[in-house]
Amino acid sequence: MLKVTRALAISAATAGLLATFTLPAASAAAAAGAAAGAAGAGEETVAPSKGSAGDPTLGALGKRAGLRIGTAVDTSALAEDSTYRETVAREFSSVTAENVMKWQLTEPERGKHDWAAADGLVDFARSHKQLVRGHTLVWHNQLPAWVTEGSFTPEELREILRRHVTEEVRHFKGRIWQWDVVNEAFNDDGTLRDSIWLRNLGPGYIADAFRWAHRADPGAKLYINDYNIEGVNAKSTALYELVKQLRREGVPVHGVGLQGHFAVQYGFPGDVAANLKRFDDLGMESAITEADVRMPMPADNIKLQAQARGYSVLLGACLVTRRCTDFTVWGFTDKYSWVPSTFEGEGAANVLDENYAAKPALDALRQDLTLAGRRR
């Protein structure tokens, strides 16, 4: 997924910050394996125990806890990498289209749709009894050139957006569990992002998008999704005030998606659960939609244990929030991570390394789910 660099105003020396973290509830075997890897070449060669073949999957553990556990899916890897494909099918109870439902790919030329890759993912999910999160309908990024380079009046652009939302949702009607209807609409200071949509259509485009999506598929859950809203801050508060107003107006916004892109060198907010509770109290669903925890490379034991803590912060907050429905990782193996190409010198953001070896973060997720019990 293409992202801009997160503007987090947290400063601390990485080594000093990481040394203060409490180690997550991970197995001793995993910690020992991580330490052994760190003592080697100084790169991420950690391979903690994967557990026996009879161990429950993440999806099964999530079901016991009343939570869907999902992953974003790279459809090229799904087609070409058998280990990747088998892991997606085995471990997860929901999937998110990483790229193939974005406008740039579904309608590269005006009026000419290409649904093949997205349909293939939906069919794969259905064959493995997985639910599908649709990502994403309205975004400022990954738009087709004919939209961004065209000379349209505001009225024409509004009709173009209406047709896009309606056609895509209608195409997948009955097959999508949750849609990220509006993605990344806010700046970190709580103001609305200066996008093609805000400039031409005004802030009302957000409510319009939800109404259009609901008309096209009344059975789908509709989410507003953003990053840097995990804790209580200016951005999450602005989003909270917006959805509160939208719901007062009868706009069909059903949930808020907290992306959960963390980095070990910046630390993790301590009020994720308090933030989720605000939306819970509005009667809204919530979800962790894009969890990963990157680090400055090379990886070492301290960073890997801090990473596990970051994943636990997100999952734990979801588990204690009654209407938090699902926890999705933004990919599960470093082999296909978006992080190294976006954040120079950073990586190792997922729960499995490039060779599909488990990290302490995977053990932390498993143990958190095992200890959670049944929420519903």
Coordinates of C-alpha atoms in Angstrom, one line a residue:
M1 CA 0.0 0.0 0.0
L2 CA 1.3 3.4 -0.9
K3 CA 1.5 5.7 2.1
V4 CA 3.1 9.0 3.0
T5 CA 5.6 9.1 5.8
R6 CA 3.9 9.4 9.2
A7 CA 4.5 12.7 10.9
L8 CA 4.8 11.6 14.5
A9 CA 6.2 14.2 16.9
I10 CA 7.8 11.7 19.3
S11 CA 11.5 12.1 19.8
A12 CA 13.7 9.7 21.7
A13 CA 16.9 7.8 21.2
T14 CA 15.9 4.5 19.8
A15 CA 18.1 2.4 22.0
G16 CA 17.0 4.1 25.2
L17 CA 13.3 4.0 24.2
L18 CA 13.4 0.3 23.3
A19 CA 15.1 -0.6 26.6
T20 CA 12.1 0.7 28.5
F21 CA 9.6 -1.6 26.9
T22 CA 8.0 -4.4 28.9
L23 CA 8.4 -7.7 27.0
P24 CA 5.1 -9.0 25.6
A25 CA 3.6 -12.4 26.6
A26 CA 5.7 -14.4 24.1
S27 CA 7.1 -17.9 24.5
A28 CA 10.6 -18.4 26.0
A29 CA 11.5 -20.4 23.0
A30 CA 10.7 -17.5 20.7
A31 CA 12.7 -15.1 22.8
A32 CA 15.7 -17.5 22.8
G33 CA 15.5 -17.9 19.1
A34 CA 15.4 -14.2 18.5
A35 CA 18.4 -13.7 20.8
A36 CA 20.3 -16.4 18.9
G37 CA 19.6 -14.7 15.6
A38 CA 20.7 -11.3 16.9
A39 CA 24.0 -12.8 18.0
G40 CA 24.7 -13.9 14.4
A41 CA 25.1 -11.7 11.4
G42 CA 23.1 -8.8 12.9
E43 CA 20.3 -9.3 10.4
E44 CA 16.9 -10.7 10.9
T45 CA 17.6 -14.4 10.7
V46 CA 15.3 -15.2 13.7
A47 CA 13.3 -18.4 13.4
P48 CA 11.3 -19.0 16.6
S49 CA 9.3 -22.2 16.9
K50 CA 6.3 -22.3 14.5
G51 CA 4.4 -24.7 16.8
S52 CA 3.1 -28.1 15.9
A53 CA 0.9 -28.9 12.9
G54 CA -2.0 -29.3 15.3
D55 CA -1.8 -25.7 16.8
P56 CA -4.9 -23.6 16.2
T57 CA -4.6 -21.0 13.4
L58 CA -4.9 -17.3 14.0
G59 CA -8.4 -17.4 12.5
A60 CA -9.5 -20.2 14.9
L61 CA -8.1 -18.4 17.9
G62 CA -9.8 -15.3 16.8
K63 CA -13.1 -17.1 16.5
R64 CA -12.9 -18.3 20.0
A65 CA -12.4 -14.7 21.1
G66 CA -15.2 -13.4 18.9
L67 CA -12.9 -11.6 16.5
R68 CA -12.0 -12.0 12.8
I69 CA -8.3 -12.1 12.2
G70 CA -7.4 -11.0 8.7
T71 CA -4.6 -10.1 6.3
A72 CA -4.1 -7.8 3.4
V73 CA -3.4 -9.9 0.3
D74 CA -1.0 -9.2 -2.5
T75 CA -2.7 -11.0 -5.4
S76 CA 0.5 -11.5 -7.4
A77 CA 2.0 -13.3 -4.5
L78 CA -1.2 -15.2 -4.1
A79 CA -1.0 -16.5 -7.7
E80 CA 2.7 -17.2 -7.8
D81 CA 3.9 -18.2 -4.3
S82 CA 2.4 -21.5 -3.0
T83 CA 3.7 -20.9 0.6
Y84 CA 2.0 -17.5 0.6
R85 CA -1.2 -18.8 -0.8
E86 CA -1.3 -21.7 1.7
T87 CA -0.7 -19.4 4.6
V88 CA -3.4 -17.0 3.6
A89 CA -5.9 -19.9 3.3
R90 CA -4.9 -21.6 6.5
E91 CA -4.3 -18.8 9.0
F92 CA -6.9 -16.0 8.4
S93 CA -10.6 -15.7 8.6
S94 CA -10.8 -12.5 6.5
V95 CA -8.9 -10.9 3.8
T96 CA -8.4 -7.3 2.5
A97 CA -7.6 -6.4 -1.1
E98 CA -4.2 -4.7 -0.8
N99 CA -4.4 -2.9 -4.2
V100 CA -6.7 -4.6 -6.6
M101 CA -9.9 -2.8 -5.6
K102 CA -8.4 0.6 -5.8
W103 CA -9.8 2.9 -8.6
Q104 CA -6.5 3.1 -10.5
L105 CA -6.8 -0.7 -11.2
T106 CA -10.5 -1.2 -11.4
E107 CA -11.1 1.5 -14.0
P108 CA -7.8 2.5 -15.6
E109 CA -9.6 4.0 -18.6
R110 CA -12.9 5.9 -18.2
G111 CA -15.8 3.5 -18.6
K112 CA -13.5 0.4 -19.0
H113 CA -13.5 -1.7 -15.8
D114 CA -11.1 -4.5 -15.0
W115 CA -12.5 -6.6 -12.1
A116 CA -10.5 -9.8 -12.8
A117 CA -7.9 -9.6 -10.1
A118 CA -10.4 -8.4 -7.4
D119 CA -13.0 -11.1 -8.5
G120 CA -10.2 -13.7 -8.1
L121 CA -9.5 -12.6 -4.6
V122 CA -13.1 -12.7 -3.6
D123 CA -13.5 -16.1 -5.2
F124 CA -10.5 -17.4 -3.3
A125 CA -11.9 -16.0 0.0
R126 CA -15.3 -17.6 -0.6
S127 CA -13.7 -20.9 -1.3
H128 CA -11.9 -20.8 2.0
K129 CA -14.9 -19.4 4.0
Q130 CA -13.2 -16.1 4.6
L131 CA -14.9 -12.7 4.7
V132 CA -13.7 -9.8 2.5
R133 CA -12.9 -6.2 3.4
G134 CA -13.1 -3.9 0.4
H135 CA -10.4 -1.3 0.2
T136 CA -10.9 1.4 -0.8
L137 CA -13.6 3.5 -2.6
V138 CA -12.7 7.2 -2.0
W139 CA -9.0 8.1 -1.6
H140 CA -6.7 10.9 -2.7
N141 CA -4.1 8.4 -3.9
Q142 CA -3.9 5.7 -6.5
L143 CA -6.4 7.4 -8.7
P144 CA -6.6 6.7 -12.5
A145 CA -4.8 9.4 -14.6
W146 CA -8.0 10.2 -16.4
V147 CA -9.5 11.4 -13.1
T148 CA -6.5 13.4 -11.8
E149 CA -5.6 14.9 -15.2
G150 CA -9.0 15.6 -16.6
S151 CA -10.7 19.0 -16.8
F152 CA -14.0 18.5 -15.0
T153 CA -16.4 20.9 -13.4
P154 CA -17.3 20.2 -9.8
E155 CA -20.7 18.9 -10.9
E156 CA -19.0 16.5 -13.4
L157 CA -16.5 15.3 -10.9
R158 CA -19.2 14.6 -8.3
E159 CA -21.1 12.5 -10.9
I160 CA -17.8 10.7 -11.7
L161 CA -17.3 9.9 -8.1
R162 CA -20.9 8.8 -7.6
R163 CA -20.7 6.5 -10.6
H164 CA -17.4 5.0 -9.3
V165 CA -18.7 4.3 -5.8
T166 CA -22.0 2.9 -7.1
E167 CA -20.5 0.7 -9.8
E168 CA -17.8 -0.8 -7.7
V169 CA -20.0 -1.5 -4.7
R170 CA -22.8 -2.9 -6.9
H171 CA -20.3 -5.1 -8.7
F172 CA -19.4 -6.8 -5.4
K173 CA -22.8 -6.6 -3.9
G174 CA -23.4 -9.4 -1.3
R175 CA -19.7 -10.4 -1.4
I176 CA -18.0 -7.7 0.7
W177 CA -18.3 -7.7 4.5
Q178 CA -16.9 -4.2 5.1
W179 CA -15.9 -1.4 2.8
D180 CA -13.3 1.2 3.6
V181 CA -15.5 3.9 2.0
V182 CA -13.4 7.0 2.7
N183 CA -9.7 6.6 3.3
E184 CA -7.3 9.0 4.9
A185 CA -9.5 12.1 4.8
F186 CA -7.7 14.0 7.6
N187 CA -4.4 15.7 8.3
D188 CA -2.6 15.0 11.5
D189 CA -3.7 18.4 13.0
G190 CA -7.4 17.4 12.6
T191 CA -8.1 19.4 9.5
L192 CA -9.5 17.8 6.4
R193 CA -6.9 16.8 3.8
D194 CA -6.5 19.1 0.8
S195 CA -7.5 16.5 -1.8
I196 CA -9.1 16.6 -5.2
W197 CA -12.4 15.7 -3.5
L198 CA -12.3 18.4 -0.8
R199 CA -11.1 21.1 -3.3
N200 CA -13.8 20.4 -5.8
L201 CA -16.7 19.0 -3.8
G202 CA -16.3 20.4 -0.4
P203 CA -16.5 18.3 2.9
G204 CA -19.9 17.0 1.9
Y205 CA -18.2 14.4 -0.4
I206 CA -17.7 12.2 2.7
A207 CA -21.4 11.9 3.5
D208 CA -22.3 11.5 -0.1
A209 CA -19.8 8.6 -0.5
F210 CA -21.4 6.7 2.4
R211 CA -24.9 7.3 1.1
W212 CA -24.0 6.1 -2.4
A213 CA -22.3 3.0 -1.1
H214 CA -25.2 2.1 1.2
R215 CA -27.7 2.4 -1.7
A216 CA -25.6 0.1 -3.8
D217 CA -25.3 -2.6 -1.1
P218 CA -27.4 -2.0 2.0
G219 CA -25.9 -5.2 3.5
A220 CA -22.3 -4.1 3.6
K221 CA -20.7 -2.5 6.7
L222 CA -19.3 0.9 5.8
Y223 CA -16.1 2.3 7.4
I224 CA -14.1 5.4 7.5
N225 CA -10.4 4.5 7.7
D226 CA -7.2 6.5 8.6
Y227 CA -3.7 6.3 10.1
N228 CA -2.3 8.1 13.2
I229 CA -5.7 7.8 14.9
E230 CA -4.9 4.9 17.1
G231 CA -4.6 7.0 20.3
V232 CA -6.6 10.1 21.5
N233 CA -5.1 13.0 19.6
A234 CA -6.2 15.9 17.3
K235 CA -6.7 13.7 14.3
S236 CA -8.7 11.0 16.0
T237 CA -10.8 13.6 17.9
A238 CA -11.6 15.4 14.6
L239 CA -12.7 12.1 13.1
Y240 CA -14.7 11.2 16.2
E241 CA -16.6 14.6 15.9
L242 CA -17.2 14.0 12.2
V243 CA -18.7 10.6 12.6
K244 CA -20.8 11.7 15.5
Q245 CA -22.3 14.5 13.3
L246 CA -22.8 12.1 10.4
R247 CA -24.7 9.7 12.5
R248 CA -26.9 12.5 13.9
E249 CA -27.7 13.3 10.3
G250 CA -28.6 9.7 9.5
V251 CA -25.5 9.0 7.3
P252 CA -24.9 5.3 7.1
V253 CA -21.3 5.2 8.6
H254 CA -21.1 2.0 10.6
G255 CA -17.5 1.8 11.7
V256 CA -14.1 3.4 12.1
G257 CA -10.9 1.7 10.9
L258 CA -7.6 2.4 12.8
Q259 CA -4.9 1.4 10.4
G260 CA -2.2 0.7 13.1
H261 CA 1.0 1.4 11.2
F262 CA 3.5 1.6 14.1
A263 CA 7.3 2.0 14.3
V264 CA 9.3 0.8 17.3
Q265 CA 11.5 3.9 17.4
Y266 CA 8.5 6.1 18.1
G267 CA 6.8 4.1 20.8
F268 CA 3.2 3.2 21.0
P269 CA 0.2 5.2 22.3
G270 CA -1.1 4.0 25.7
D271 CA -4.7 5.1 25.1
V272 CA -5.8 3.0 22.1
A273 CA -8.5 1.3 24.2
A274 CA -9.8 4.6 25.5
N275 CA -9.9 5.9 21.9
L276 CA -11.8 2.9 20.7
K277 CA -14.3 3.2 23.6
R278 CA -15.3 6.7 22.3
F279 CA -16.5 5.1 19.1
D280 CA -18.0 2.2 20.9
D281 CA -20.0 4.5 23.0
L282 CA -21.5 6.0 19.8
G283 CA -22.7 2.6 18.9
M284 CA -20.1 2.3 16.1
E285 CA -18.1 -0.7 15.1
S286 CA -14.3 -0.4 15.0
A287 CA -11.5 -2.5 13.5
I288 CA -7.7 -2.5 13.4
T289 CA -7.4 -2.6 9.6
E290 CA -3.7 -2.4 8.6
A291 CA -1.5 -3.4 11.5
D292 CA 2.3 -3.6 11.0
V293 CA 5.2 -2.5 13.2
R294 CA 8.3 -1.5 11.3
M295 CA 11.8 -0.9 12.7
P296 CA 15.2 0.6 11.7
M297 CA 17.2 -2.2 10.0
P298 CA 18.9 -4.5 10.8
A299 CA 16.5 -6.2 13.2
D300 CA 17.7 -7.4 16.5
N301 CA 16.3 -9.0 19.6
I302 CA 15.4 -5.8 21.4
K303 CA 13.6 -4.4 18.3
L304 CA 11.7 -7.7 17.7
Q305 CA 10.5 -7.8 21.3
A306 CA 9.4 -4.1 21.0
Q307 CA 7.6 -5.0 17.8
A308 CA 5.7 -7.8 19.5
R309 CA 4.6 -5.3 22.1
G310 CA 3.3 -3.0 19.4
Y311 CA 1.2 -5.7 17.9
S312 CA -0.2 -6.6 21.4
V313 CA -1.1 -2.9 22.1
L314 CA -3.3 -2.9 19.0
L315 CA -4.8 -6.4 19.5
G316 CA -5.3 -5.9 23.2
A317 CA -7.3 -2.7 22.7
C318 CA -9.5 -4.4 20.1
L319 CA -10.1 -7.4 22.4
V320 CA -11.4 -5.2 25.3
T321 CA -13.6 -3.2 23.0
R322 CA -17.1 -4.7 22.6
R323 CA -17.7 -3.6 19.0
C324 CA -14.2 -4.1 17.7
T325 CA -15.0 -6.7 15.1
D326 CA -11.7 -7.6 13.4
F327 CA -7.9 -7.3 13.5
T328 CA -6.1 -7.2 10.2
V329 CA -2.4 -7.3 9.6
W330 CA -1.1 -5.4 6.5
G331 CA 0.6 -8.4 5.1
F332 CA 2.1 -11.2 7.2
T333 CA 5.5 -11.8 5.7
D334 CA 8.4 -9.4 5.2
K335 CA 8.9 -10.9 1.7
Y336 CA 6.1 -8.7 0.3
S337 CA 6.1 -5.8 2.7
W338 CA 5.5 -2.2 1.4
V339 CA 7.7 -0.7 4.1
P340 CA 11.2 -0.9 2.7
S341 CA 10.3 0.9 -0.5
T342 CA 8.5 3.6 1.4
F343 CA 10.6 4.2 4.6
E344 CA 14.3 4.2 3.8
G345 CA 16.4 2.0 6.1
E346 CA 13.3 0.5 7.7
G347 CA 11.6 -2.9 7.4
A348 CA 10.9 -6.2 9.1
A349 CA 7.4 -5.0 9.8
N350 CA 5.4 -8.2 9.7
V351 CA 4.9 -11.2 12.0
L352 CA 6.8 -13.6 9.7
D353 CA 10.2 -12.9 8.1
E354 CA 11.1 -13.1 4.4
N355 CA 11.5 -16.9 4.8
Y356 CA 8.1 -17.3 6.6
A357 CA 9.8 -17.9 9.9
A358 CA 7.8 -16.8 12.9
K359 CA 8.8 -13.8 15.0
P360 CA 8.0 -13.0 18.7
A361 CA 5.1 -10.9 17.3
L362 CA 3.3 -13.9 16.0
D363 CA 3.7 -15.7 19.4
A364 CA 2.4 -12.5 21.1
L365 CA -0.7 -12.5 18.9
R366 CA -1.4 -16.2 19.5
Q367 CA -1.0 -15.9 23.3
D368 CA -3.1 -12.7 23.5
L369 CA -5.9 -14.4 21.6
T370 CA -5.6 -17.6 23.6
L371 CA -5.8 -15.7 26.9
A372 CA -8.7 -13.5 25.8
G373 CA -11.5 -15.9 26.2
R374 CA -14.9 -15.4 24.6
R375 CA -15.9 -11.7 24.4
R376 CA -19.4 -12.3 22.9

